[in-house]
Amino acid sequence: MPDARAAARAEAARLSARFQDAGAVPVETAVLQPAATLLDLYGEDIRARAYVTSDALRGEQMLRPDFTVPVVQMHMADGAEPARYCYAGEVFRRQEEDEDRANEYLQVGFEVFDATRPPDADAEVFALFQSILAPLSLRAATGDISILTAVVAGLQTSDKRKQALMRHIWRPRRFRALLDRYSSTAPLSDSRAALLAAADPFAGTGAEIGLRRRAEVIARLDNLREDAAADPIPTGIVALIDAVLAVREKMPFALERLRDIAVDLPWIGVAIDRLDARATALADRGVDVDALDFEASYGRTHMEYYDGFVFGFYAENRPDLPPVASGGRYDALTRHLGQGRAIPAVGGVIRPGLVLELGGLG
């Protein structure tokens, strides 16, 4: 084990040197991160994946689950633009279902903050990772979360419904359940209809118990009334959303398919144009775009702060392994942590331990 750790650290140093050769400035972040920031970003779900502790002076803390959030905070507070950073160190993830998956491992990352031309920055990061990892012959997967968010943003439905769908884009089963509910033409159950129609839903209910206050219950009932009054999302639109989610092709064919769908969903055209511009930028950097996989649903289950381009590199002969590298664009995260000030940003991480497990980069 000590030898494996030392070897991983040496590999991390080599990877970090490659990123520095590409213009990145090395930075470090604290291992203990304020829990409040991460909870604000991800909600209580993050507790299931992070190690949480407390400090008498600093309050609730988490062992660093990733580097991106503290690097963004650092840049938004003090960084000049454009900027390129790299880092290396341990991250910590609780594993409650698979004891064979590491709960502590090294990450080496590269982040680009550059507003001049985002498609070029996307291509720069991806092409650099592909070049570094080329000796391992990994399969690259790509996607674009902004196409899905554009689909939701253009729906002719209530703002609250769109907000709920947008919030659950990264939870496919919940997203599907909401979409089914919002498109349903089935009448309300008799009990639900009576509750929503009641002038005083608390009449005859007896003593109030439980954790919710009366005002919260009333607010929830108002939301349910508003939702019940909203027109269902047409089944034809739902079918088109399903068609977007089902796109899984080589990049040129994916673009062609998405253009076909956009005839009936014209509001996603701008997002598709960005995808097209990125494909051109990738080709300009020597990436074989004709052989590059694109999956419209890629990144929805494990990349919550990415809101645009997403990518991952996988060992096809080792399906038991997580991605050797992954990354993407996170413009909205910079806006959130910058308190309204934003800068387009994209980056990714490599796991040196997995690189070594697959034979190293030579």
Short mmCIF file of N, CA and C in Angstrom, two decimals, residues 242-355:
data_model
loop_
_atom_site.label_atom_id
_atom_site.label_comp_id
_atom_site.label_asym_id
_atom_site.label_seq_id
_atom_site.Cartn_x
_atom_site.Cartn_y
_atom_site.Cartn_z
N ASP A 242 -38.05 12.97 -25.11
CA ASP A 242 -37.51 11.60 -25.09
C ASP A 242 -36.56 11.37 -26.26
N ALA A 243 -36.90 11.95 -27.42
CA ALA A 243 -36.04 11.80 -28.59
C ALA A 243 -34.69 12.47 -28.36
N VAL A 244 -34.69 13.64 -27.70
CA VAL A 244 -33.42 14.30 -27.37
C VAL A 244 -32.61 13.42 -26.43
N LEU A 245 -33.27 12.93 -25.37
CA LEU A 245 -32.56 12.12 -24.38
C LEU A 245 -32.00 10.83 -24.97
N ALA A 246 -32.61 10.35 -26.05
CA ALA A 246 -32.19 9.09 -26.65
C ALA A 246 -31.04 9.25 -27.63
N VAL A 247 -30.64 10.48 -27.95
CA VAL A 247 -29.57 10.68 -28.93
C VAL A 247 -28.26 10.11 -28.39
N ARG A 248 -27.71 9.19 -29.10
CA ARG A 248 -26.45 8.54 -28.73
C ARG A 248 -25.78 8.07 -30.02
N GLU A 249 -24.92 8.93 -30.56
CA GLU A 249 -24.33 8.70 -31.87
C GLU A 249 -22.90 9.23 -31.89
N LYS A 250 -22.20 8.96 -32.98
CA LYS A 250 -20.97 9.69 -33.22
C LYS A 250 -21.35 11.16 -33.45
N MET A 251 -20.43 12.06 -33.15
CA MET A 251 -20.75 13.48 -33.11
C MET A 251 -21.46 14.01 -34.36
N PRO A 252 -21.00 13.74 -35.58
CA PRO A 252 -21.69 14.30 -36.74
C PRO A 252 -23.14 13.83 -36.85
N PHE A 253 -23.39 12.55 -36.56
CA PHE A 253 -24.74 12.03 -36.65
C PHE A 253 -25.61 12.54 -35.51
N ALA A 254 -25.01 12.75 -34.34
CA ALA A 254 -25.75 13.34 -33.22
C ALA A 254 -26.20 14.75 -33.57
N LEU A 255 -25.32 15.54 -34.15
CA LEU A 255 -25.69 16.89 -34.57
C LEU A 255 -26.82 16.86 -35.58
N GLU A 256 -26.72 15.95 -36.53
CA GLU A 256 -27.77 15.84 -37.55
C GLU A 256 -29.11 15.47 -36.92
N ARG A 257 -29.09 14.54 -35.99
CA ARG A 257 -30.33 14.11 -35.32
C ARG A 257 -30.92 15.25 -34.50
N LEU A 258 -30.08 15.96 -33.77
CA LEU A 258 -30.56 17.07 -32.96
C LEU A 258 -31.12 18.19 -33.83
N ARG A 259 -30.51 18.44 -34.97
CA ARG A 259 -31.05 19.45 -35.90
C ARG A 259 -32.44 19.04 -36.37
N ASP A 260 -32.63 17.75 -36.61
CA ASP A 260 -33.96 17.27 -37.02
C ASP A 260 -34.99 17.53 -35.93
N ILE A 261 -34.62 17.22 -34.69
CA ILE A 261 -35.55 17.41 -33.57
C ILE A 261 -35.85 18.90 -33.37
N ALA A 262 -34.84 19.74 -33.59
CA ALA A 262 -35.00 21.18 -33.38
C ALA A 262 -36.00 21.82 -34.33
N VAL A 263 -36.35 21.13 -35.40
CA VAL A 263 -37.41 21.64 -36.27
C VAL A 263 -38.70 21.80 -35.48
N ASP A 264 -38.94 20.88 -34.53
CA ASP A 264 -40.14 20.93 -33.70
C ASP A 264 -39.89 21.51 -32.31
N LEU A 265 -38.62 21.63 -31.93
CA LEU A 265 -38.24 22.28 -30.67
C LEU A 265 -37.27 23.41 -31.00
N PRO A 266 -37.73 24.46 -31.68
CA PRO A 266 -36.80 25.47 -32.19
C PRO A 266 -36.00 26.19 -31.12
N TRP A 267 -36.49 26.19 -29.87
CA TRP A 267 -35.78 26.92 -28.83
C TRP A 267 -34.47 26.25 -28.39
N ILE A 268 -34.19 25.05 -28.88
CA ILE A 268 -32.91 24.43 -28.53
C ILE A 268 -31.85 24.71 -29.60
N GLY A 269 -32.20 25.50 -30.60
CA GLY A 269 -31.28 25.76 -31.71
C GLY A 269 -29.97 26.41 -31.28
N VAL A 270 -30.03 27.37 -30.34
CA VAL A 270 -28.81 28.06 -29.90
C VAL A 270 -27.85 27.07 -29.22
N ALA A 271 -28.40 26.17 -28.40
CA ALA A 271 -27.56 25.17 -27.73
C ALA A 271 -26.91 24.23 -28.75
N ILE A 272 -27.65 23.90 -29.79
CA ILE A 272 -27.08 23.02 -30.83
C ILE A 272 -26.00 23.75 -31.61
N ASP A 273 -26.20 25.04 -31.83
CA ASP A 273 -25.16 25.83 -32.50
C ASP A 273 -23.87 25.82 -31.68
N ARG A 274 -23.98 25.90 -30.35
CA ARG A 274 -22.79 25.84 -29.49
C ARG A 274 -22.11 24.49 -29.62
N LEU A 275 -22.91 23.42 -29.67
CA LEU A 275 -22.35 22.09 -29.84
C LEU A 275 -21.61 21.99 -31.17
N ASP A 276 -22.18 22.56 -32.22
CA ASP A 276 -21.55 22.56 -33.54
C ASP A 276 -20.24 23.33 -33.52
N ALA A 277 -20.25 24.51 -32.85
CA ALA A 277 -19.02 25.31 -32.75
C ALA A 277 -17.94 24.55 -31.99
N ARG A 278 -18.34 23.83 -30.95
CA ARG A 278 -17.37 23.04 -30.17
C ARG A 278 -16.79 21.91 -31.03
N ALA A 279 -17.64 21.27 -31.82
CA ALA A 279 -17.15 20.20 -32.69
C ALA A 279 -16.11 20.74 -33.67
N THR A 280 -16.35 21.92 -34.20
CA THR A 280 -15.38 22.54 -35.11
C THR A 280 -14.07 22.85 -34.39
N ALA A 281 -14.18 23.39 -33.16
CA ALA A 281 -12.99 23.70 -32.37
C ALA A 281 -12.21 22.44 -32.03
N LEU A 282 -12.92 21.35 -31.72
CA LEU A 282 -12.25 20.08 -31.43
C LEU A 282 -11.49 19.58 -32.66
N ALA A 283 -12.14 19.64 -33.82
CA ALA A 283 -11.49 19.20 -35.05
C ALA A 283 -10.25 20.04 -35.34
N ASP A 284 -10.34 21.35 -35.07
CA ASP A 284 -9.20 22.23 -35.30
C ASP A 284 -8.01 21.87 -34.42
N ARG A 285 -8.29 21.24 -33.28
CA ARG A 285 -7.21 20.82 -32.36
C ARG A 285 -6.79 19.37 -32.59
N GLY A 286 -7.23 18.79 -33.68
CA GLY A 286 -6.77 17.46 -34.05
C GLY A 286 -7.59 16.32 -33.51
N VAL A 287 -8.73 16.59 -32.87
CA VAL A 287 -9.59 15.52 -32.36
C VAL A 287 -10.37 14.92 -33.52
N ASP A 288 -10.42 13.61 -33.60
CA ASP A 288 -11.19 12.92 -34.65
C ASP A 288 -12.67 12.97 -34.28
N VAL A 289 -13.33 14.04 -34.66
CA VAL A 289 -14.73 14.26 -34.29
C VAL A 289 -15.64 13.20 -34.88
N ASP A 290 -15.30 12.68 -36.07
CA ASP A 290 -16.14 11.67 -36.71
C ASP A 290 -16.22 10.40 -35.87
N ALA A 291 -15.21 10.15 -35.03
CA ALA A 291 -15.19 8.94 -34.20
C ALA A 291 -15.55 9.23 -32.74
N LEU A 292 -15.94 10.46 -32.45
CA LEU A 292 -16.19 10.87 -31.06
C LEU A 292 -17.63 10.59 -30.67
N ASP A 293 -17.82 9.87 -29.56
CA ASP A 293 -19.16 9.54 -29.07
C ASP A 293 -19.82 10.75 -28.42
N PHE A 294 -21.10 10.93 -28.72
CA PHE A 294 -21.91 11.97 -28.06
C PHE A 294 -23.18 11.32 -27.53
N GLU A 295 -23.48 11.56 -26.25
CA GLU A 295 -24.69 11.04 -25.61
C GLU A 295 -25.41 12.21 -24.95
N ALA A 296 -26.63 12.48 -25.38
CA ALA A 296 -27.36 13.63 -24.84
C ALA A 296 -27.61 13.51 -23.35
N SER A 297 -27.70 12.28 -22.83
CA SER A 297 -27.96 12.08 -21.40
C SER A 297 -26.69 11.95 -20.58
N TYR A 298 -25.54 12.01 -21.23
CA TYR A 298 -24.28 11.78 -20.50
C TYR A 298 -24.08 12.86 -19.43
N GLY A 299 -23.65 12.43 -18.26
CA GLY A 299 -23.35 13.36 -17.17
C GLY A 299 -24.50 13.65 -16.24
N ARG A 300 -25.67 13.07 -16.49
CA ARG A 300 -26.84 13.44 -15.69
C ARG A 300 -26.85 12.81 -14.29
N THR A 301 -26.06 11.80 -14.06
CA THR A 301 -26.13 11.13 -12.77
C THR A 301 -24.95 11.41 -11.86
N HIS A 302 -23.91 12.10 -12.34
CA HIS A 302 -22.73 12.26 -11.50
C HIS A 302 -21.97 13.55 -11.75
N MET A 303 -22.58 14.52 -12.41
CA MET A 303 -21.89 15.76 -12.73
C MET A 303 -22.80 16.95 -12.44
N GLU A 304 -23.20 17.12 -11.19
CA GLU A 304 -24.29 18.03 -10.88
C GLU A 304 -23.98 19.50 -11.12
N TYR A 305 -22.73 19.92 -11.00
CA TYR A 305 -22.50 21.34 -11.19
C TYR A 305 -22.13 21.69 -12.63
N TYR A 306 -22.01 20.70 -13.51
CA TYR A 306 -21.75 21.01 -14.92
C TYR A 306 -23.05 21.42 -15.61
N ASP A 307 -22.96 22.45 -16.45
CA ASP A 307 -24.17 22.96 -17.11
C ASP A 307 -23.99 23.12 -18.62
N GLY A 308 -22.93 22.54 -19.16
CA GLY A 308 -22.68 22.60 -20.60
C GLY A 308 -21.99 21.34 -21.07
N PHE A 309 -20.87 21.52 -21.75
CA PHE A 309 -20.05 20.41 -22.22
C PHE A 309 -19.64 19.50 -21.07
N VAL A 310 -19.75 18.18 -21.24
CA VAL A 310 -19.28 17.20 -20.27
C VAL A 310 -18.54 16.09 -21.01
N PHE A 311 -17.55 15.50 -20.33
CA PHE A 311 -16.79 14.43 -20.98
C PHE A 311 -16.25 13.46 -19.94
N GLY A 312 -15.91 12.27 -20.39
CA GLY A 312 -15.28 11.27 -19.55
C GLY A 312 -14.45 10.33 -20.40
N PHE A 313 -13.43 9.72 -19.78
CA PHE A 313 -12.58 8.75 -20.47
C PHE A 313 -12.64 7.43 -19.71
N TYR A 314 -12.93 6.34 -20.44
CA TYR A 314 -13.22 5.04 -19.83
C TYR A 314 -12.35 3.95 -20.43
N ALA A 315 -11.97 2.98 -19.58
CA ALA A 315 -11.28 1.78 -20.03
C ALA A 315 -12.34 0.75 -20.41
N GLU A 316 -12.52 0.51 -21.70
CA GLU A 316 -13.60 -0.37 -22.15
C GLU A 316 -13.40 -1.81 -21.69
N ASN A 317 -12.16 -2.22 -21.51
CA ASN A 317 -11.91 -3.61 -21.05
C ASN A 317 -11.96 -3.74 -19.54
N ARG A 318 -12.27 -2.63 -18.83
CA ARG A 318 -12.40 -2.66 -17.38
C ARG A 318 -13.68 -1.92 -16.97
N PRO A 319 -14.84 -2.52 -17.28
CA PRO A 319 -16.10 -1.85 -16.94
C PRO A 319 -16.33 -1.69 -15.45
N ASP A 320 -15.50 -2.37 -14.63
CA ASP A 320 -15.63 -2.25 -13.18
C ASP A 320 -15.05 -0.93 -12.66
N LEU A 321 -14.27 -0.24 -13.49
CA LEU A 321 -13.61 0.98 -13.04
C LEU A 321 -14.46 2.22 -13.32
N PRO A 322 -14.39 3.22 -12.45
CA PRO A 322 -15.01 4.50 -12.74
C PRO A 322 -14.23 5.20 -13.85
N PRO A 323 -14.68 6.35 -14.34
CA PRO A 323 -13.93 7.05 -15.38
C PRO A 323 -12.52 7.41 -14.90
N VAL A 324 -11.56 7.21 -15.78
CA VAL A 324 -10.18 7.57 -15.47
C VAL A 324 -10.03 9.09 -15.41
N ALA A 325 -10.82 9.77 -16.21
CA ALA A 325 -10.83 11.23 -16.23
C ALA A 325 -12.23 11.71 -16.57
N SER A 326 -12.57 12.88 -16.08
CA SER A 326 -13.89 13.45 -16.39
C SER A 326 -13.82 14.96 -16.22
N GLY A 327 -14.80 15.64 -16.80
CA GLY A 327 -14.81 17.09 -16.66
C GLY A 327 -15.95 17.73 -17.42
N GLY A 328 -15.92 19.05 -17.49
CA GLY A 328 -16.96 19.75 -18.20
C GLY A 328 -16.99 21.23 -17.88
N ARG A 329 -18.03 21.89 -18.38
CA ARG A 329 -18.22 23.34 -18.23
C ARG A 329 -19.15 23.62 -17.06
N TYR A 330 -18.83 24.68 -16.29
CA TYR A 330 -19.61 24.97 -15.09
C TYR A 330 -19.80 26.48 -14.90
N ASP A 331 -20.31 27.14 -15.94
CA ASP A 331 -20.49 28.60 -15.88
C ASP A 331 -21.40 29.02 -14.73
N ALA A 332 -22.49 28.27 -14.51
CA ALA A 332 -23.45 28.66 -13.47
C ALA A 332 -22.81 28.60 -12.09
N LEU A 333 -21.87 27.70 -11.88
CA LEU A 333 -21.20 27.60 -10.60
C LEU A 333 -20.40 28.87 -10.30
N THR A 334 -19.75 29.43 -11.32
CA THR A 334 -19.00 30.66 -11.10
C THR A 334 -19.95 31.81 -10.76
N ARG A 335 -21.12 31.81 -11.37
CA ARG A 335 -22.11 32.86 -11.06
C ARG A 335 -22.60 32.73 -9.62
N HIS A 336 -22.82 31.50 -9.19
CA HIS A 336 -23.31 31.27 -7.83
C HIS A 336 -22.25 31.66 -6.80
N LEU A 337 -21.03 31.21 -6.99
CA LEU A 337 -19.97 31.48 -6.03
C LEU A 337 -19.42 32.90 -6.16
N GLY A 338 -19.64 33.52 -7.32
CA GLY A 338 -19.20 34.89 -7.52
C GLY A 338 -20.24 35.91 -7.14
N GLN A 339 -21.33 35.45 -6.52
CA GLN A 339 -22.41 36.33 -6.06
C GLN A 339 -22.92 37.22 -7.20
N GLY A 340 -23.21 36.58 -8.33
CA GLY A 340 -23.76 37.29 -9.46
C GLY A 340 -22.75 37.56 -10.56
N ARG A 341 -21.48 37.70 -10.21
CA ARG A 341 -20.43 37.87 -11.22
C ARG A 341 -20.04 36.49 -11.75
N ALA A 342 -19.95 36.36 -13.06
CA ALA A 342 -19.68 35.04 -13.64
C ALA A 342 -18.61 35.15 -14.70
N ILE A 343 -17.93 34.03 -14.93
CA ILE A 343 -16.99 33.94 -16.04
C ILE A 343 -17.08 32.51 -16.59
N PRO A 344 -17.16 32.34 -17.90
CA PRO A 344 -17.17 30.98 -18.45
C PRO A 344 -15.97 30.18 -17.97
N ALA A 345 -16.21 28.95 -17.54
CA ALA A 345 -15.15 28.12 -16.98
C ALA A 345 -15.36 26.66 -17.35
N VAL A 346 -14.26 25.96 -17.57
CA VAL A 346 -14.31 24.55 -17.92
C VAL A 346 -13.06 23.87 -17.37
N GLY A 347 -13.19 22.61 -17.01
CA GLY A 347 -12.02 21.91 -16.49
C GLY A 347 -12.28 20.42 -16.38
N GLY A 348 -11.33 19.73 -15.78
CA GLY A 348 -11.48 18.29 -15.62
C GLY A 348 -10.43 17.73 -14.68
N VAL A 349 -10.59 16.46 -14.33
CA VAL A 349 -9.67 15.79 -13.40
C VAL A 349 -9.28 14.43 -13.96
N ILE A 350 -8.09 14.00 -13.57
CA ILE A 350 -7.57 12.67 -13.88
C ILE A 350 -7.26 11.98 -12.56
N ARG A 351 -7.53 10.67 -12.48
CA ARG A 351 -7.20 9.89 -11.29
C ARG A 351 -5.91 9.11 -11.54
N PRO A 352 -4.80 9.58 -10.99
CA PRO A 352 -3.51 8.92 -11.27
C PRO A 352 -3.46 7.47 -10.79
N GLY A 353 -4.20 7.13 -9.74
CA GLY A 353 -4.22 5.75 -9.29
C GLY A 353 -4.78 4.82 -10.36
N LEU A 354 -5.82 5.26 -11.05
CA LEU A 354 -6.40 4.46 -12.13
C LEU A 354 -5.47 4.40 -13.33
N VAL A 355 -4.79 5.51 -13.61
CA VAL A 355 -3.81 5.51 -14.70
C VAL A 355 -2.77 4.42 -14.48
#
